[in-house]
Amino acid sequence: MRAKMAKGFAGVLLLLSLHMPIGQADTATITTGEIMSEAIDLACLDYQVVGGCVWMTCTTAGCDFDFSIKVSHRIPEAVVNAYPILGQSPWPESQGAVSPTSFAEEGGASEEGGLTNREQALKFKNAEVFGSPGTLGYHLAAGGGGSIPFCKPLTWPLVPYFISTLDPNWRDPVVETPWTMANLLTSVRAGTSVFAGLYPRIGFVRQGHDYKASLVGAKRAAHFVRQDHQPHVYTPLDFWYSPEQGQWPPSQSTDYLWQQLVPSVMSCRVLPDINDTASITDPYRSRVNAVNGNAWQLWRTYTCCEQEGAVLIFHF
């Protein structure tokens, strides 16, 4: 068992050593290849041995018992885009699935309120949630039967889970009224710095700062897409998941860590991450690009054991 664990740790270290972060300057877009490169980040992955599993296999000759380690690590489940103008997505290669509809022909960047009421300006953000292309490597690793356990993602690469142009309720707050009334105090905030309410979960955000408006739009989409039975046109992230022995994916309520991809790559963190209430300068200025679009990769923690028998009888 010790030899197997040592071999597993060596494999993990080798995998991490192969990750070469792209030195991406501030930009308006990112490619699929760059997203896949960022899908193994030491701070985001957080691979740990957390326990063990006991397996039993019985035949006519009797029962055998085997042990495997239990590990936890994060997986980049999804990529979320938030941007104002259709056709100007921060991830252009995803745009083949996005098109105008009769109720969502264009986006916009309203500056209602003007400079004197900048923080009250009304912004609109299109949003999409796609399965991260980075999950491909995790699916292959989980099914590869290697000595290093890797957990199986809930999501599948490039699958669209939410496209705001297909959802009439992304532009209409009325349907969300019961949820909004029940969550009036729930907001996207960093300490005393309130960006906007999490509800209603629509694309219109009363927030003059483009990065803050993008983050609010992205958080609203990410909030309902990980749940079932929400008043939107979407596919829950766990829709195609089949439970398996020795696999414990995150629950619907488990929150994400956010890895910024556009306008520049940053490592995983809880967002928003800066309380700028008393700031003289704008600490979020570097997170705005020329087209006011942002993209993030979302990571959640999974736990799993490598299957070493027919039935899992105990885990710790």
Short mmCIF file of C-alpha atoms in Angstrom, two decimals, residues 19-296:
data_model
loop_
_atom_site.label_atom_id
_atom_site.label_comp_id
_atom_site.label_asym_id
_atom_site.label_seq_id
_atom_site.Cartn_x
_atom_site.Cartn_y
_atom_site.Cartn_z
CA HIS A 19 1.86 22.43 -16.30
CA MET A 20 3.42 25.47 -17.92
CA PRO A 21 1.16 28.50 -17.41
CA ILE A 22 0.81 30.69 -20.46
CA GLY A 23 2.22 34.16 -20.03
CA GLN A 24 -0.93 35.78 -21.32
CA ALA A 25 -1.00 39.57 -21.47
CA ASP A 26 -4.21 41.50 -21.04
CA THR A 27 -6.41 40.57 -23.95
CA ALA A 28 -10.01 40.45 -25.10
CA THR A 29 -10.04 36.71 -25.91
CA ILE A 30 -8.71 33.30 -24.98
CA THR A 31 -8.43 30.10 -27.05
CA THR A 32 -9.55 26.56 -26.26
CA GLY A 33 -5.93 25.44 -26.13
CA GLU A 34 -5.09 28.11 -23.58
CA ILE A 35 -8.06 27.11 -21.42
CA MET A 36 -6.90 23.49 -21.48
CA SER A 37 -3.41 24.58 -20.50
CA GLU A 38 -4.83 26.37 -17.46
CA ALA A 39 -6.88 23.31 -16.43
CA ILE A 40 -3.99 22.03 -14.31
CA ASP A 41 -2.95 24.74 -11.90
CA LEU A 42 -1.20 23.83 -8.65
CA ALA A 43 -3.22 26.25 -6.54
CA CYS A 44 -6.49 25.29 -8.23
CA LEU A 45 -6.00 21.51 -8.35
CA ASP A 46 -5.17 21.13 -4.63
CA TYR A 47 -4.64 17.35 -4.88
CA GLN A 48 -4.70 15.65 -1.46
CA VAL A 49 -4.91 12.17 0.06
CA VAL A 50 -7.76 12.43 2.57
CA GLY A 51 -8.60 8.85 3.60
CA GLY A 52 -9.20 5.37 2.29
CA CYS A 53 -11.79 2.91 0.98
CA VAL A 54 -12.31 -0.78 1.68
CA TRP A 55 -13.64 -2.94 -1.16
CA MET A 56 -15.06 -6.48 -1.14
CA THR A 57 -15.21 -9.02 -3.95
CA CYS A 58 -16.94 -12.34 -3.28
CA THR A 59 -16.86 -15.55 -5.33
CA THR A 60 -17.78 -19.15 -4.61
CA ALA A 61 -14.32 -19.53 -3.09
CA GLY A 62 -14.91 -16.75 -0.56
CA CYS A 63 -14.52 -13.00 -0.22
CA ASP A 64 -11.45 -10.85 -0.79
CA PHE A 65 -10.91 -7.39 0.64
CA ASP A 66 -8.86 -4.62 -0.92
CA PHE A 67 -7.92 -1.10 0.09
CA SER A 68 -7.51 2.06 -1.97
CA ILE A 69 -6.68 5.62 -1.02
CA LYS A 70 -9.30 8.34 -1.02
CA VAL A 71 -8.25 11.60 -2.63
CA SER A 72 -9.74 15.03 -3.08
CA HIS A 73 -8.97 17.56 -5.77
CA ARG A 74 -10.65 20.35 -7.64
CA ILE A 75 -11.84 20.04 -11.23
CA PRO A 76 -12.39 22.92 -13.68
CA GLU A 77 -16.03 22.10 -14.38
CA ALA A 78 -17.10 25.02 -16.52
CA VAL A 79 -16.14 28.18 -18.35
CA VAL A 80 -18.39 31.23 -17.88
CA ASN A 81 -18.38 34.10 -20.37
CA ALA A 82 -19.95 37.49 -19.57
CA TYR A 83 -19.89 40.28 -22.17
CA PRO A 84 -22.20 42.97 -23.59
CA ILE A 85 -22.24 42.58 -27.40
CA LEU A 86 -23.13 39.37 -29.25
CA GLY A 87 -20.25 38.27 -31.42
CA GLN A 88 -17.64 39.70 -29.03
CA SER A 89 -17.30 36.72 -26.69
CA PRO A 90 -14.05 36.45 -24.71
CA TRP A 91 -13.93 32.81 -25.91
CA PRO A 92 -14.57 33.10 -29.68
CA GLU A 93 -14.37 29.34 -30.34
CA SER A 94 -17.51 28.83 -28.25
CA GLN A 95 -19.59 31.18 -30.38
CA GLY A 96 -20.74 28.53 -32.84
CA ALA A 97 -23.39 27.59 -30.26
CA VAL A 98 -24.54 31.19 -29.70
CA SER A 99 -26.87 33.04 -32.03
CA PRO A 100 -29.47 35.83 -31.79
CA THR A 101 -33.08 34.86 -31.16
CA SER A 102 -36.38 36.67 -31.61
CA PHE A 103 -36.23 37.95 -28.02
CA ALA A 104 -32.44 38.41 -27.80
CA GLU A 105 -31.12 39.91 -31.00
CA GLU A 106 -28.50 42.22 -29.57
CA GLY A 107 -26.66 43.01 -26.40
CA GLY A 108 -25.66 46.44 -25.25
CA ALA A 109 -23.71 48.52 -22.82
CA SER A 110 -26.18 51.01 -21.41
CA GLU A 111 -24.66 53.91 -19.51
CA GLU A 112 -27.97 55.02 -18.01
CA GLY A 113 -27.28 57.44 -15.19
CA GLY A 114 -24.23 59.04 -16.77
CA LEU A 115 -20.95 59.90 -15.09
CA THR A 116 -22.51 61.65 -12.12
CA ASN A 117 -24.27 58.40 -11.13
CA ARG A 118 -21.62 55.99 -12.38
CA GLU A 119 -22.23 53.31 -9.75
CA GLN A 120 -25.94 53.30 -10.60
CA ALA A 121 -25.49 52.92 -14.36
CA LEU A 122 -27.40 50.02 -15.92
CA LYS A 123 -25.29 47.40 -17.71
CA PHE A 124 -26.36 44.35 -19.68
CA LYS A 125 -24.28 41.18 -19.98
CA ASN A 126 -24.83 38.16 -22.18
CA ALA A 127 -23.65 35.03 -20.40
CA GLU A 128 -22.80 31.46 -21.31
CA VAL A 129 -21.76 28.44 -19.27
CA PHE A 130 -19.93 25.69 -21.16
CA GLY A 131 -18.32 22.52 -19.90
CA SER A 132 -14.63 23.36 -19.70
CA PRO A 133 -12.45 21.77 -22.40
CA GLY A 134 -10.08 21.12 -19.51
CA THR A 135 -12.38 18.37 -18.18
CA LEU A 136 -11.25 16.13 -21.05
CA GLY A 137 -8.01 15.29 -19.27
CA TYR A 138 -9.86 14.53 -16.03
CA HIS A 139 -12.32 12.20 -17.79
CA LEU A 140 -9.40 10.35 -19.37
CA ALA A 141 -7.48 10.18 -16.08
CA ALA A 142 -10.55 8.97 -14.14
CA GLY A 143 -11.16 6.14 -16.60
CA GLY A 144 -7.55 5.28 -17.30
CA GLY A 145 -7.04 2.76 -14.50
CA GLY A 146 -3.70 4.28 -13.52
CA SER A 147 -2.10 4.18 -10.10
CA ILE A 148 -3.05 7.79 -9.38
CA PRO A 149 -6.76 8.19 -8.54
CA PHE A 150 -8.52 11.03 -10.31
CA CYS A 151 -12.17 11.86 -9.88
CA LYS A 152 -14.69 11.92 -12.70
CA PRO A 153 -16.16 15.35 -13.55
CA LEU A 154 -19.87 16.06 -13.54
CA THR A 155 -19.56 18.07 -16.74
CA TRP A 156 -18.42 17.32 -20.28
CA PRO A 157 -16.08 19.44 -22.39
CA LEU A 158 -17.65 22.09 -24.65
CA VAL A 159 -21.24 21.11 -23.76
CA PRO A 160 -23.42 24.25 -23.47
CA TYR A 161 -25.19 24.29 -20.11
CA PHE A 162 -26.52 27.84 -20.40
CA ILE A 163 -26.74 30.29 -23.30
CA SER A 164 -28.48 33.51 -22.35
CA THR A 165 -29.85 34.22 -25.85
CA LEU A 166 -31.96 31.04 -25.51
CA ASP A 167 -33.42 32.08 -22.15
CA PRO A 168 -36.21 34.74 -22.21
CA ASN A 169 -35.93 35.09 -18.45
CA TRP A 170 -32.36 36.40 -18.71
CA ARG A 171 -33.94 39.68 -19.83
CA ASP A 172 -37.08 39.62 -17.69
CA PRO A 173 -36.95 39.80 -13.87
CA VAL A 174 -40.67 39.05 -13.36
CA VAL A 175 -40.41 35.24 -13.30
CA GLU A 176 -37.74 35.41 -10.61
CA THR A 177 -39.84 37.61 -8.30
CA PRO A 178 -40.46 34.89 -5.63
CA TRP A 179 -36.74 34.04 -5.49
CA THR A 180 -35.81 37.73 -5.42
CA MET A 181 -38.20 38.52 -2.57
CA ALA A 182 -36.84 35.59 -0.56
CA ASN A 183 -33.23 36.70 -1.10
CA LEU A 184 -33.34 40.50 -0.92
CA LEU A 185 -30.20 40.65 1.22
CA THR A 186 -28.14 38.23 -0.90
CA SER A 187 -25.58 40.18 -2.89
CA VAL A 188 -22.29 39.87 -4.75
CA ARG A 189 -19.88 41.68 -2.46
CA ALA A 190 -16.44 41.89 -0.94
CA GLY A 191 -16.87 43.04 2.64
CA THR A 192 -18.64 46.40 2.59
CA SER A 193 -18.18 46.76 -1.18
CA VAL A 194 -21.48 45.66 -2.73
CA PHE A 195 -21.41 45.05 -6.48
CA ALA A 196 -25.12 44.24 -6.96
CA GLY A 197 -27.79 41.84 -5.78
CA LEU A 198 -27.42 38.19 -6.75
CA TYR A 199 -31.15 38.25 -7.53
CA PRO A 200 -32.92 38.66 -9.86
CA ARG A 201 -30.62 36.38 -11.85
CA ILE A 202 -30.79 38.31 -15.12
CA GLY A 203 -28.38 40.06 -17.48
CA PHE A 204 -29.26 43.61 -16.43
CA VAL A 205 -27.01 44.81 -13.62
CA ARG A 206 -27.25 48.19 -11.91
CA GLN A 207 -23.52 48.69 -11.65
CA GLY A 208 -21.40 51.20 -13.55
CA HIS A 209 -18.11 49.29 -13.37
CA ASP A 210 -17.82 46.85 -16.28
CA TYR A 211 -15.77 44.23 -14.45
CA LYS A 212 -18.14 44.26 -11.50
CA ALA A 213 -21.16 44.00 -13.80
CA SER A 214 -19.55 41.09 -15.68
CA LEU A 215 -18.79 39.26 -12.44
CA VAL A 216 -22.35 39.74 -11.19
CA GLY A 217 -23.74 38.39 -14.47
CA ALA A 218 -21.37 35.41 -14.36
CA LYS A 219 -22.18 34.66 -10.72
CA ARG A 220 -25.90 34.77 -11.44
CA ALA A 221 -25.57 32.26 -14.28
CA ALA A 222 -23.21 30.01 -12.29
CA HIS A 223 -25.59 30.11 -9.33
CA PHE A 224 -28.63 28.57 -11.01
CA VAL A 225 -26.83 26.31 -13.47
CA ARG A 226 -25.49 24.15 -10.63
CA GLN A 227 -29.02 23.62 -9.28
CA ASP A 228 -32.11 21.79 -10.52
CA HIS A 229 -35.56 23.26 -11.23
CA GLN A 230 -34.65 26.93 -11.56
CA PRO A 231 -36.80 29.38 -13.63
CA HIS A 232 -34.41 29.51 -16.60
CA VAL A 233 -33.71 27.69 -19.85
CA TYR A 234 -30.57 25.71 -19.04
CA THR A 235 -29.15 22.26 -18.38
CA PRO A 236 -28.00 21.56 -14.79
CA LEU A 237 -24.31 20.72 -14.51
CA ASP A 238 -25.12 17.29 -13.05
CA PHE A 239 -27.66 16.37 -15.76
CA TRP A 240 -25.56 13.62 -17.39
CA TYR A 241 -23.88 12.41 -14.22
CA SER A 242 -24.25 8.72 -13.30
CA PRO A 243 -23.45 7.90 -9.64
CA GLU A 244 -20.60 5.45 -9.20
CA GLN A 245 -19.11 3.67 -6.21
CA GLY A 246 -16.20 5.57 -4.76
CA GLN A 247 -17.14 8.89 -6.38
CA TRP A 248 -18.37 11.87 -4.34
CA PRO A 249 -18.90 14.91 -6.54
CA PRO A 250 -19.65 18.33 -5.07
CA SER A 251 -23.22 18.94 -4.02
CA GLN A 252 -25.42 21.42 -5.85
CA SER A 253 -24.88 23.95 -3.07
CA THR A 254 -21.07 23.74 -3.09
CA ASP A 255 -19.62 27.02 -4.33
CA TYR A 256 -16.84 27.54 -6.84
CA LEU A 257 -13.38 28.94 -6.88
CA TRP A 258 -12.95 31.27 -9.84
CA GLN A 259 -9.93 31.26 -12.16
CA GLN A 260 -9.90 34.37 -14.33
CA LEU A 261 -9.07 33.67 -17.98
CA VAL A 262 -9.83 37.03 -19.63
CA PRO A 263 -8.51 39.71 -19.71
CA SER A 264 -5.53 37.94 -18.09
CA VAL A 265 -5.00 34.56 -16.45
CA MET A 266 -5.08 34.51 -12.66
CA SER A 267 -5.03 31.59 -10.26
CA CYS A 268 -8.10 30.38 -8.35
CA ARG A 269 -9.72 32.53 -5.69
CA VAL A 270 -13.03 33.44 -4.14
CA LEU A 271 -14.55 36.37 -6.02
CA PRO A 272 -14.99 39.22 -5.48
CA ASP A 273 -11.62 39.40 -3.74
CA ILE A 274 -11.02 43.13 -3.11
CA ASN A 275 -12.98 45.42 -0.84
CA ASP A 276 -12.53 48.73 -2.67
CA THR A 277 -14.90 50.79 -0.52
CA ALA A 278 -12.11 53.06 0.72
CA SER A 279 -9.85 52.83 -2.33
CA ILE A 280 -8.73 56.07 -3.91
CA THR A 281 -7.77 54.29 -7.13
CA ASP A 282 -9.63 51.49 -8.91
CA PRO A 283 -8.09 48.11 -7.94
CA TYR A 284 -10.24 46.36 -10.56
CA ARG A 285 -9.09 48.54 -13.45
CA SER A 286 -6.72 45.88 -14.83
CA ARG A 287 -9.62 43.42 -15.13
CA VAL A 288 -11.43 45.48 -17.77
CA ASN A 289 -10.56 45.15 -21.46
CA ALA A 290 -11.51 47.06 -24.60
CA VAL A 291 -14.73 45.10 -25.24
CA ASN A 292 -15.80 44.84 -21.57
CA GLY A 293 -15.92 41.04 -21.68
CA ASN A 294 -14.61 38.56 -19.12
CA ALA A 295 -14.25 34.80 -18.82
CA TRP A 296 -13.58 32.54 -15.86
#
